[in-house]
Amino acid sequence: ALSEIIGALGGNLRSLRRELDNTLTVQVGEVNARAQELADLNRQILESETAGFNFDTANDLRDRRELVLRQLAERVNVRAIETPQGSLNVLVGSNYLVFGKQAFTVELSEDVNEGVQTHTPFFSTTGQVLELRAGTIKGTIDSRDLLVRQFEREVNDLANALVFEVNRVHSEGVGLRRFESITSVNGVHQNSVP
């Protein structure tokens, strides 16, 4: 019964790692959607402000862009730089996610980590892995690769310790208390071995 519980717990932890990896896939899709929206808003702002000469005509678009930037910042650590023309460039680490009217796509590399398929976000144009210092994507990856994995190791260590102790006790041939006498259904004809 105990071995079944430990086995089920291990299975549940592997399932949790898969669920976190699926969450990561959704989050990366959201990053790409927000990045594309920022690039589109940059284009609309530049068009409405006639290439940067009248900054006051696009306030609604700028408000929307600020909201989208905040939503993006919840997912990944970003640095935004506004150009003199009014366009907003967005970096994750040292890579542009948005540069003017262009959004750069984040994709997921596939790998198998201790029997579970995992994904790592990277920029499709450069192949560089995202430099994550904050945001829900970092939290998801840390949960999957550090917290859940550490708990899996601890459960495995517990199972190994239990197996070792049970085997140690059984190897001695007796239980916790030594036998005082032994009665058997089958008799022994000779009680000493020559």
mmCIF file of C-alpha atoms in Angstrom:
data_model
loop_
_atom_site.group_PDB
_atom_site.id
_atom_site.type_symbol
_atom_site.label_atom_id
_atom_site.label_comp_id
_atom_site.label_asym_id
_atom_site.label_seq_id
_atom_site.Cartn_x
_atom_site.Cartn_y
_atom_site.Cartn_z
ATOM 1 C CA ALA A 1 0.000 0.000 0.000
ATOM 2 C CA LEU A 2 2.803 2.418 0.860
ATOM 3 C CA SER A 3 4.629 1.645 -2.373
ATOM 4 C CA GLU A 4 1.427 2.353 -4.321
ATOM 5 C CA ILE A 5 1.049 5.709 -2.566
ATOM 6 C CA ILE A 6 4.653 6.669 -3.327
ATOM 7 C CA GLY A 7 4.240 5.509 -6.941
ATOM 8 C CA ALA A 8 1.032 7.538 -7.311
ATOM 9 C CA LEU A 9 2.735 10.580 -5.801
ATOM 10 C CA GLY A 10 5.576 10.240 -8.311
ATOM 11 C CA GLY A 11 3.050 9.991 -11.151
ATOM 12 C CA ASN A 12 1.207 13.053 -9.881
ATOM 13 C CA LEU A 13 4.453 15.033 -9.768
ATOM 14 C CA ARG A 14 5.292 14.054 -13.375
ATOM 15 C CA SER A 15 1.768 15.130 -14.376
ATOM 16 C CA LEU A 16 2.262 18.439 -12.578
ATOM 17 C CA ARG A 17 5.495 19.025 -14.514
ATOM 18 C CA ARG A 18 3.615 18.334 -17.770
ATOM 19 C CA GLU A 19 0.822 20.735 -16.749
ATOM 20 C CA LEU A 20 3.359 23.453 -15.950
ATOM 21 C CA ASP A 21 4.972 22.874 -19.334
ATOM 22 C CA ASN A 22 1.549 23.231 -21.013
ATOM 23 C CA THR A 23 1.025 26.465 -19.068
ATOM 24 C CA LEU A 24 4.357 27.683 -20.419
ATOM 25 C CA THR A 25 3.142 27.038 -23.971
ATOM 26 C CA VAL A 26 0.063 29.192 -23.352
ATOM 27 C CA GLN A 27 2.135 31.955 -21.737
ATOM 28 C CA VAL A 28 4.558 32.099 -24.671
ATOM 29 C CA GLY A 29 1.576 32.380 -27.022
ATOM 30 C CA GLU A 30 0.357 35.337 -24.958
ATOM 31 C CA VAL A 31 3.800 36.981 -25.169
ATOM 32 C CA ASN A 32 3.767 36.653 -28.956
ATOM 33 C CA ALA A 33 0.234 38.067 -29.170
ATOM 34 C CA ARG A 34 1.131 41.073 -26.946
ATOM 35 C CA ALA A 35 4.345 41.690 -28.894
ATOM 36 C CA GLN A 36 2.457 41.691 -32.191
ATOM 37 C CA GLU A 37 -0.166 44.014 -30.716
ATOM 38 C CA LEU A 38 2.576 46.410 -29.566
ATOM 39 C CA ALA A 39 4.110 46.429 -33.050
ATOM 40 C CA ASP A 40 0.677 47.123 -34.577
ATOM 41 C CA LEU A 41 0.058 49.931 -32.071
ATOM 42 C CA ASN A 42 3.471 51.412 -32.897
ATOM 43 C CA ARG A 43 2.479 51.478 -36.565
ATOM 44 C CA GLN A 44 -0.908 53.049 -35.803
ATOM 45 C CA ILE A 45 0.622 55.664 -33.502
ATOM 46 C CA LEU A 46 3.245 56.620 -36.065
ATOM 47 C CA GLU A 47 0.603 56.890 -38.776
ATOM 48 C CA SER A 48 -1.769 58.957 -36.619
ATOM 49 C CA GLU A 49 0.984 61.296 -35.485
ATOM 50 C CA THR A 50 2.219 61.804 -39.040
ATOM 51 C CA ALA A 51 5.625 60.263 -38.516
ATOM 52 C CA GLY A 52 6.273 61.872 -35.131
ATOM 53 C CA PHE A 53 5.366 65.541 -35.612
ATOM 54 C CA ASN A 54 2.110 65.669 -33.608
ATOM 55 C CA PHE A 55 2.372 63.503 -30.472
ATOM 56 C CA ASP A 56 -1.001 64.481 -28.940
ATOM 57 C CA THR A 57 -3.329 62.923 -31.535
ATOM 58 C CA ALA A 58 -2.760 59.286 -30.557
ATOM 59 C CA ASN A 59 -3.459 59.366 -26.800
ATOM 60 C CA ASP A 60 -5.945 56.494 -26.892
ATOM 61 C CA LEU A 61 -3.491 54.354 -28.839
ATOM 62 C CA ARG A 62 -0.695 55.260 -26.421
ATOM 63 C CA ASP A 63 -2.922 54.331 -23.445
ATOM 64 C CA ARG A 64 -3.690 50.988 -25.067
ATOM 65 C CA ARG A 65 0.015 50.451 -25.783
ATOM 66 C CA GLU A 66 0.873 51.164 -22.136
ATOM 67 C CA LEU A 67 -1.732 48.610 -20.996
ATOM 68 C CA VAL A 68 -0.408 45.972 -23.405
ATOM 69 C CA LEU A 69 3.154 46.671 -22.218
ATOM 70 C CA ARG A 70 2.070 46.123 -18.593
ATOM 71 C CA GLN A 71 0.391 42.851 -19.582
ATOM 72 C CA LEU A 72 3.587 41.780 -21.332
ATOM 73 C CA ALA A 73 5.669 42.740 -18.285
ATOM 74 C CA GLU A 74 3.583 40.351 -16.178
ATOM 75 C CA ARG A 75 4.841 37.474 -18.354
ATOM 76 C CA VAL A 76 8.506 38.429 -18.900
ATOM 77 C CA ASN A 77 10.959 41.035 -17.694
ATOM 78 C CA VAL A 78 10.928 43.776 -20.333
ATOM 79 C CA ARG A 79 12.696 47.047 -20.937
ATOM 80 C CA ALA A 80 10.885 49.595 -23.089
ATOM 81 C CA ILE A 81 12.593 52.423 -24.954
ATOM 82 C CA GLU A 82 10.530 55.102 -26.680
ATOM 83 C CA THR A 83 12.093 56.553 -29.800
ATOM 84 C CA PRO A 84 11.924 60.281 -30.682
ATOM 85 C CA GLN A 85 9.386 59.355 -33.383
ATOM 86 C CA GLY A 86 7.032 57.858 -30.756
ATOM 87 C CA SER A 87 7.625 54.181 -31.455
ATOM 88 C CA LEU A 88 8.209 51.867 -28.481
ATOM 89 C CA ASN A 89 10.998 49.273 -28.695
ATOM 90 C CA VAL A 90 10.776 46.407 -26.204
ATOM 91 C CA LEU A 91 13.666 44.203 -25.125
ATOM 92 C CA VAL A 92 13.796 40.985 -23.139
ATOM 93 C CA GLY A 93 17.334 40.793 -21.885
ATOM 94 C CA SER A 94 19.499 41.973 -24.769
ATOM 95 C CA ASN A 95 17.126 40.851 -27.539
ATOM 96 C CA TYR A 96 14.398 42.907 -29.164
ATOM 97 C CA LEU A 97 10.918 41.512 -28.768
ATOM 98 C CA VAL A 98 9.453 44.554 -30.531
ATOM 99 C CA PHE A 99 11.426 46.941 -32.722
ATOM 100 C CA GLY A 100 9.259 49.637 -34.203
ATOM 101 C CA LYS A 101 6.583 47.988 -36.329
ATOM 102 C CA GLN A 102 8.150 44.526 -36.127
ATOM 103 C CA ALA A 103 7.510 41.875 -33.479
ATOM 104 C CA PHE A 104 9.989 39.030 -33.053
ATOM 105 C CA THR A 105 8.531 35.627 -32.295
ATOM 106 C CA VAL A 106 9.338 33.540 -29.238
ATOM 107 C CA GLU A 107 9.210 29.790 -29.798
ATOM 108 C CA LEU A 108 9.704 26.753 -27.592
ATOM 109 C CA SER A 109 12.467 24.199 -27.975
ATOM 110 C CA GLU A 110 11.507 20.646 -27.054
ATOM 111 C CA ASP A 111 13.553 18.474 -24.771
ATOM 112 C CA VAL A 112 13.007 15.443 -22.554
ATOM 113 C CA ASN A 113 14.036 15.983 -18.948
ATOM 114 C CA GLU A 114 14.000 12.836 -16.788
ATOM 115 C CA GLY A 115 11.197 11.226 -18.729
ATOM 116 C CA VAL A 116 9.036 14.341 -19.115
ATOM 117 C CA GLN A 117 8.895 16.475 -22.258
ATOM 118 C CA THR A 118 9.805 20.077 -21.451
ATOM 119 C CA HIS A 119 10.039 23.301 -23.420
ATOM 120 C CA THR A 120 12.407 26.254 -23.234
ATOM 121 C CA PRO A 121 11.475 29.667 -24.722
ATOM 122 C CA PHE A 122 13.869 31.178 -27.266
ATOM 123 C CA PHE A 123 13.850 33.878 -29.942
ATOM 124 C CA SER A 124 13.165 32.299 -33.321
ATOM 125 C CA THR A 125 15.297 34.871 -35.167
ATOM 126 C CA THR A 126 18.466 34.535 -33.073
ATOM 127 C CA GLY A 127 18.011 31.162 -31.401
ATOM 128 C CA GLN A 128 18.889 32.721 -28.044
ATOM 129 C CA VAL A 129 17.071 31.507 -24.946
ATOM 130 C CA LEU A 130 15.054 34.231 -23.205
ATOM 131 C CA GLU A 131 16.949 35.907 -20.373
ATOM 132 C CA LEU A 132 14.309 35.606 -17.668
ATOM 133 C CA ARG A 133 14.691 37.442 -14.374
ATOM 134 C CA ALA A 134 11.025 38.019 -13.515
ATOM 135 C CA GLY A 135 7.484 37.338 -14.684
ATOM 136 C CA THR A 136 5.074 34.449 -14.751
ATOM 137 C CA ILE A 137 7.063 32.562 -17.394
ATOM 138 C CA LYS A 138 10.105 32.519 -15.104
ATOM 139 C CA GLY A 139 7.837 31.421 -12.243
ATOM 140 C CA THR A 140 6.395 28.600 -14.324
ATOM 141 C CA ILE A 141 9.829 27.374 -15.421
ATOM 142 C CA ASP A 142 11.220 27.633 -11.876
ATOM 143 C CA SER A 143 8.223 25.719 -10.513
ATOM 144 C CA ARG A 144 8.606 22.995 -13.137
ATOM 145 C CA ASP A 145 12.395 22.656 -13.054
ATOM 146 C CA LEU A 146 13.249 23.534 -9.458
ATOM 147 C CA LEU A 147 10.344 23.140 -7.014
ATOM 148 C CA VAL A 148 8.523 20.124 -8.459
ATOM 149 C CA ARG A 149 11.793 18.461 -9.449
ATOM 150 C CA GLN A 150 13.190 18.925 -5.921
ATOM 151 C CA PHE A 151 10.049 17.391 -4.436
ATOM 152 C CA GLU A 152 10.400 14.451 -6.864
ATOM 153 C CA ARG A 153 13.974 13.938 -5.657
ATOM 154 C CA GLU A 154 12.843 13.995 -2.028
ATOM 155 C CA VAL A 155 10.092 11.438 -2.711
ATOM 156 C CA ASN A 156 12.635 9.251 -4.535
ATOM 157 C CA ASP A 157 15.072 9.582 -1.624
ATOM 158 C CA LEU A 158 12.304 8.589 0.813
ATOM 159 C CA ALA A 159 11.385 5.562 -1.305
ATOM 160 C CA ASN A 160 15.039 4.509 -1.571
ATOM 161 C CA ALA A 161 15.537 4.874 2.194
ATOM 162 C CA LEU A 162 12.425 2.765 2.888
ATOM 163 C CA VAL A 163 13.577 0.055 0.495
ATOM 164 C CA PHE A 164 17.042 0.046 2.057
ATOM 165 C CA GLU A 165 15.703 -0.248 5.618
ATOM 166 C CA VAL A 166 13.196 -2.976 4.757
ATOM 167 C CA ASN A 167 15.897 -4.923 2.933
ATOM 168 C CA ARG A 168 18.310 -4.426 5.838
ATOM 169 C CA VAL A 169 15.814 -5.832 8.325
ATOM 170 C CA HIS A 170 14.947 -8.742 6.051
ATOM 171 C CA SER A 171 18.610 -9.544 5.407
ATOM 172 C CA GLU A 172 19.051 -10.275 9.100
ATOM 173 C CA GLY A 173 16.379 -12.947 8.839
ATOM 174 C CA VAL A 174 14.402 -11.814 11.857
ATOM 175 C CA GLY A 175 12.028 -9.067 12.860
ATOM 176 C CA LEU A 176 12.617 -6.355 15.419
ATOM 177 C CA ARG A 177 12.603 -8.894 18.272
ATOM 178 C CA ARG A 178 14.788 -11.977 18.160
ATOM 179 C CA PHE A 179 13.169 -15.417 18.240
ATOM 180 C CA GLU A 180 13.079 -17.141 21.616
ATOM 181 C CA SER A 181 11.809 -20.385 20.139
ATOM 182 C CA ILE A 182 10.677 -21.636 16.761
ATOM 183 C CA THR A 183 7.909 -24.093 16.086
ATOM 184 C CA SER A 184 7.419 -25.585 12.666
ATOM 185 C CA VAL A 185 4.879 -27.753 10.940
ATOM 186 C CA ASN A 186 7.676 -29.769 9.347
ATOM 187 C CA GLY A 187 10.186 -31.387 11.614
ATOM 188 C CA VAL A 188 13.929 -31.344 11.207
ATOM 189 C CA HIS A 189 15.612 -34.717 11.290
ATOM 190 C CA GLN A 190 19.057 -33.466 11.985
ATOM 191 C CA ASN A 191 19.604 -30.197 13.827
ATOM 192 C CA SER A 192 23.300 -29.869 13.081
ATOM 193 C CA VAL A 193 25.015 -29.781 9.743
ATOM 194 C CA PRO A 194 28.187 -31.912 9.433
#
